Amino acid sequence: MIYKCRACGETIQPFMSFGHQPPAASFYIPGNQVPEHFFELQPAFCPTCQLFQIVEQPPEAVMFHEAYPYFTGTSRAMIAHFEGLFQSLRSQWLDGTADPFVVEIGSNDGTLLSNFMNAGIRHLGIEPSASVATAARARGCRVHEGFFGMETADKVRAEHGAADIIVGANVIAHIPAINQIGAGVASLLKPTGVFVFEVVYLGDVIRNVAFDQIYDEHIFTYSAGAVRTVFGRHGLDLIDVVHLPAIHGGSMRYTLAPRGMRPVSTAVEACIAAEATQGLSETTTYERFRANCETIRSDMRRLLDELKAKGARIAGYGATGKSATLLNYCAVTVDDLEFIQDSTPIKQGKLTPGTHIPIRSPAYFKDNMPDYALLLAWNHRAEIEEKEAEFRARGGKWILYVPCVGVV
Ligand code: SAH
Ligand code: TYD
């Protein structure tokens, strides 16, 4: 099979496969007769663009729809984080701007956007999934229901004018038509405007062997080098990078501006130099990553089998998107995990995609505490450990797998 880089069209080769995987958010309704969609999850690296990507994925409409189950507001830490992002965007870029206009791509349930709304700032969310768009509207946010691309950018510009800020958190990795994002942003942004996006960082994924960050929705895993190259082709300069080690297990905030309009921070060059030192463009880096993934898979299987042989009860914690890759790659089934607790009502009562493990509420977890809980929402570890002090007090132990399998 020949695959092309989605940014430049050069031929690329996957360096490994995580096997057949379902769309990570396609939580299965018990008794559903409809066969699940599966695709081959294979990452590849384009040496021309420095762009890490998966070569196959389900259609966008299979991933983002009226029942899309990820709600940003399920994490207190994320609510606080996005309030902080709002504060810094406002003070850095909107001070003194008359009647500013802010566009958020992938505005989800309005967790970030509502901050702009509450401050009386003209705003518009672009969000294709009706489940979350409805939630954002219910709190008063203005939302255009649809996918961001050239066409939407032109429509928004014609209706509302050009934007002072275009912001997108955990969404720029989700849009396969990467050149449409570049061209759309370049056309919708004012010459004085900025494009700010946050997304899981390739350097952290590789360093921490966080392979579960690779799933259908994460078509791209960005590095600063890739962002500079890919968006540079659309006349956008990468002017700043801020590492966010605590967000989604390691993210980067990228700020871009129309060419030549803003000075470039020294942080950009420093980050790109660090990426070279880390070997993010080297084939051997990805060969080592593949071997590390295989080690985690065999360690995970061994641990689960040993614990089960001792008669331990094991459950999962957090039916995250990420967990689809881990559970399917490591062939974890209901024989391993009795259930997975998740606080999102829309996920409860359903089964995990592919592996069909039942998802239960926090109340169920409280009443049926296992001996071990596999922390699938490991990126929220601090928040969850604090919340689940009783689990610890009753002798419960956490199973972790990033950066390696262990029990704490
Ligand atoms: N920004 C939120 C949500 C991230 S989940 C946060 O950081 O928590 C990704 C969101 O992007 C989903 O709500 C999904 O429906 C939306 N999305 C996916 N493709 C999109 C596209 N092409 N344009 C705009 N939003 C998109
Ligand atoms: P998250 O790791 O943010 O995302 P992704 O789907 O991108 O991998 O998902 C966290 C999941 O964990 C979400 O379904 C809500 C759930 N959760 C809990 O059940 N309890 C908690 O205390 C927190 C913070 C999250």
PDB file of N, CA and C and ligand atoms in Angstrom, residues 69-71 74-76 78 213 215 218 248 317-323 341-344 347 362 376-380 383-384 387, ligand 2:
ATOM      1  N   PRO A  69     -19.097  11.925  22.356  1.00  0.00           N
ATOM      2  CA  PRO A  69     -19.236  11.844  23.813  1.00  0.00           C
ATOM      3  C   PRO A  69     -18.204  12.616  24.643  1.00  0.00           C
ATOM      4  N   TYR A  70     -17.227  13.285  24.015  1.00  0.00           N
ATOM      5  CA  TYR A  70     -16.202  13.951  24.839  1.00  0.00           C
ATOM      6  C   TYR A  70     -16.640  15.354  25.220  1.00  0.00           C
ATOM      7  N   PHE A  71     -16.798  15.587  26.497  1.00  0.00           N
ATOM      8  CA  PHE A  71     -17.178  16.900  27.017  1.00  0.00           C
ATOM      9  C   PHE A  71     -16.008  17.452  27.830  1.00  0.00           C
ATOM     10  N   THR A  74     -15.777  17.820  31.845  1.00  0.00           N
ATOM     11  CA  THR A  74     -15.788  16.723  32.828  1.00  0.00           C
ATOM     12  C   THR A  74     -14.554  16.769  33.725  1.00  0.00           C
ATOM     13  N   SER A  75     -13.589  17.622  33.390  1.00  0.00           N
ATOM     14  CA  SER A  75     -12.390  17.722  34.235  1.00  0.00           C
ATOM     15  C   SER A  75     -12.292  19.130  34.825  1.00  0.00           C
ATOM     16  N   ARG A  76     -12.208  19.179  36.145  1.00  0.00           N
ATOM     17  CA  ARG A  76     -12.057  20.487  36.817  1.00  0.00           C
ATOM     18  C   ARG A  76     -10.754  21.149  36.394  1.00  0.00           C
ATOM     19  N   MET A  78      -9.223  20.909  33.569  1.00  0.00           N
ATOM     20  CA  MET A  78      -9.308  21.483  32.220  1.00  0.00           C
ATOM     21  C   MET A  78     -10.119  22.786  32.231  1.00  0.00           C
ATOM     22  N   GLN A 213      -1.853   8.000  22.910  1.00  0.00           N
ATOM     23  CA  GLN A 213      -2.251   9.289  22.321  1.00  0.00           C
ATOM     24  C   GLN A 213      -2.482   9.151  20.814  1.00  0.00           C
ATOM     25  N   TYR A 215      -4.573   7.681  18.128  1.00  0.00           N
ATOM     26  CA  TYR A 215      -5.841   7.007  17.807  1.00  0.00           C
ATOM     27  C   TYR A 215      -6.520   7.771  16.690  1.00  0.00           C
ATOM     28  N   HIS A 218      -6.657  11.578  16.490  1.00  0.00           N
ATOM     29  CA  HIS A 218      -5.359  12.271  16.440  1.00  0.00           C
ATOM     30  C   HIS A 218      -4.637  11.890  15.150  1.00  0.00           C
ATOM     31  N   HIS A 248      -3.127  17.154  29.101  1.00  0.00           N
ATOM     32  CA  HIS A 248      -3.268  15.941  28.280  1.00  0.00           C
ATOM     33  C   HIS A 248      -1.964  15.140  28.228  1.00  0.00           C
ATOM     34  N   TYR A 317     -10.258   2.951  34.976  1.00  0.00           N
ATOM     35  CA  TYR A 317     -10.708   4.261  35.453  1.00  0.00           C
ATOM     36  C   TYR A 317     -10.550   5.282  34.335  1.00  0.00           C
ATOM     37  N   GLY A 318     -11.695   5.740  33.772  1.00  0.00           N
ATOM     38  CA  GLY A 318     -11.674   6.739  32.697  1.00  0.00           C
ATOM     39  C   GLY A 318     -11.776   6.077  31.327  1.00  0.00           C
ATOM     40  N   ALA A 319     -12.970   6.117  30.735  1.00  0.00           N
ATOM     41  CA  ALA A 319     -13.144   5.556  29.384  1.00  0.00           C
ATOM     42  C   ALA A 319     -12.703   6.616  28.370  1.00  0.00           C
ATOM     43  N   THR A 320     -11.418   6.872  28.370  1.00  0.00           N
ATOM     44  CA  THR A 320     -10.851   7.935  27.532  1.00  0.00           C
ATOM     45  C   THR A 320     -10.801   7.496  26.062  1.00  0.00           C
ATOM     46  N   GLY A 321     -10.636   8.475  25.188  1.00  0.00           N
ATOM     47  CA  GLY A 321     -10.389   8.163  23.777  1.00  0.00           C
ATOM     48  C   GLY A 321      -9.115   7.343  23.660  1.00  0.00           C
ATOM     49  N   LYS A 322      -8.091   7.810  24.366  1.00  0.00           N
ATOM     50  CA  LYS A 322      -6.791   7.140  24.344  1.00  0.00           C
ATOM     51  C   LYS A 322      -6.877   5.653  24.658  1.00  0.00           C
ATOM     52  N   SER A 323      -7.775   5.314  25.598  1.00  0.00           N
ATOM     53  CA  SER A 323      -7.785   3.933  26.098  1.00  0.00           C
ATOM     54  C   SER A 323      -8.126   2.945  24.992  1.00  0.00           C
ATOM     55  N   GLN A 341     -14.922   2.800  35.122  1.00  0.00           N
ATOM     56  CA  GLN A 341     -15.745   3.915  35.630  1.00  0.00           C
ATOM     57  C   GLN A 341     -15.465   5.149  34.796  1.00  0.00           C
ATOM     58  N   ASP A 342     -16.535   5.902  34.508  1.00  0.00           N
ATOM     59  CA  ASP A 342     -16.369   7.187  33.818  1.00  0.00           C
ATOM     60  C   ASP A 342     -17.479   8.129  34.265  1.00  0.00           C
ATOM     61  N   SER A 343     -17.092   9.389  34.460  1.00  0.00           N
ATOM     62  CA  SER A 343     -18.044  10.373  34.986  1.00  0.00           C
ATOM     63  C   SER A 343     -18.944  10.978  33.902  1.00  0.00           C
ATOM     64  N   THR A 344     -18.714  10.642  32.620  1.00  0.00           N
ATOM     65  CA  THR A 344     -19.510  11.242  31.543  1.00  0.00           C
ATOM     66  C   THR A 344     -20.823  10.481  31.377  1.00  0.00           C
ATOM     67  N   LYS A 347     -21.485   8.224  28.295  1.00  0.00           N
ATOM     68  CA  LYS A 347     -20.682   6.993  28.117  1.00  0.00           C
ATOM     69  C   LYS A 347     -21.195   5.854  29.004  1.00  0.00           C
ATOM     70  N   PRO A 362     -19.445   6.821  38.496  1.00  0.00           N
ATOM     71  CA  PRO A 362     -18.631   6.947  39.710  1.00  0.00           C
ATOM     72  C   PRO A 362     -19.313   6.300  40.921  1.00  0.00           C
ATOM     73  N   LEU A 376      -6.704   4.687  33.140  1.00  0.00           N
ATOM     74  CA  LEU A 376      -6.719   4.994  31.703  1.00  0.00           C
ATOM     75  C   LEU A 376      -6.699   6.500  31.470  1.00  0.00           C
ATOM     76  N   ALA A 377      -7.268   7.268  32.423  1.00  0.00           N
ATOM     77  CA  ALA A 377      -7.219   8.744  32.330  1.00  0.00           C
ATOM     78  C   ALA A 377      -5.973   9.233  33.080  1.00  0.00           C
ATOM     79  N   TRP A 378      -4.813   8.688  32.716  1.00  0.00           N
ATOM     80  CA  TRP A 378      -3.570   8.963  33.450  1.00  0.00           C
ATOM     81  C   TRP A 378      -3.177  10.424  33.395  1.00  0.00           C
ATOM     82  N   ASN A 379      -3.653  11.134  32.366  1.00  0.00           N
ATOM     83  CA  ASN A 379      -3.346  12.565  32.247  1.00  0.00           C
ATOM     84  C   ASN A 379      -4.062  13.391  33.317  1.00  0.00           C
ATOM     85  N   HIS A 380      -5.061  12.803  33.981  1.00  0.00           N
ATOM     86  CA  HIS A 380      -5.774  13.504  35.066  1.00  0.00           C
ATOM     87  C   HIS A 380      -5.418  12.892  36.423  1.00  0.00           C
ATOM     88  N   GLU A 383      -5.795  14.981  39.767  1.00  0.00           N
ATOM     89  CA  GLU A 383      -7.203  15.261  40.082  1.00  0.00           C
ATOM     90  C   GLU A 383      -7.918  13.983  40.560  1.00  0.00           C
ATOM     91  N   ILE A 384      -7.625  12.865  39.901  1.00  0.00           N
ATOM     92  CA  ILE A 384      -8.324  11.614  40.217  1.00  0.00           C
ATOM     93  C   ILE A 384      -7.836  11.028  41.546  1.00  0.00           C
ATOM     94  N   LYS A 387      -9.494  12.853  44.249  1.00  0.00           N
ATOM     95  CA  LYS A 387     -10.919  12.517  44.325  1.00  0.00           C
ATOM     96  C   LYS A 387     -11.147  11.123  44.902  1.00  0.00           C
TER      97      LYS A 387
HETATM   98  P1  TYD B   2      -9.401  12.635  28.584  1.00  0.00           P
HETATM   99  O1  TYD B   2      -8.215  11.923  29.103  1.00  0.00           O
HETATM  100  O2  TYD B   2      -9.483  14.052  28.886  1.00  0.00           O
HETATM  101  O3  TYD B   2      -9.485  12.502  27.066  1.00  0.00           O
HETATM  102  P2  TYD B   2      -9.278  11.650  25.802  1.00  0.00           P
HETATM  103  O4  TYD B   2     -10.648  11.101  25.556  1.00  0.00           O
HETATM  104  O5  TYD B   2      -8.866  12.763  24.919  1.00  0.00           O
HETATM  105  O6  TYD B   2      -8.234  10.588  25.925  1.00  0.00           O
HETATM  106  O7  TYD B   2     -10.722  11.903  29.087  1.00  0.00           O
HETATM  107  C1  TYD B   2     -10.942  11.782  30.425  1.00  0.00           C
HETATM  108  C2  TYD B   2     -12.062  10.789  30.649  1.00  0.00           C
HETATM  109  O8  TYD B   2     -12.027  10.402  32.000  1.00  0.00           O
HETATM  110  C3  TYD B   2     -13.439  11.388  30.378  1.00  0.00           C
HETATM  111  O9  TYD B   2     -14.262  10.408  29.780  1.00  0.00           O
HETATM  112  C4  TYD B   2     -13.953  11.720  31.772  1.00  0.00           C
HETATM  113  C5  TYD B   2     -13.247  10.724  32.641  1.00  0.00           C
HETATM  114  N1  TYD B   2     -12.941  11.229  33.982  1.00  0.00           N
HETATM  115  C6  TYD B   2     -13.504  10.582  35.075  1.00  0.00           C
HETATM  116  O10 TYD B   2     -14.250   9.607  34.934  1.00  0.00           O
HETATM  117  N2  TYD B   2     -13.222  11.076  36.330  1.00  0.00           N
HETATM  118  C7  TYD B   2     -12.426  12.147  36.520  1.00  0.00           C
HETATM  119  O11 TYD B   2     -12.201  12.552  37.668  1.00  0.00           O
HETATM  120  C8  TYD B   2     -11.846  12.795  35.369  1.00  0.00           C
HETATM  121  C9  TYD B   2     -10.937  13.964  35.541  1.00  0.00           C
HETATM  122  C10 TYD B   2     -12.121  12.289  34.134  1.00  0.00           C
END
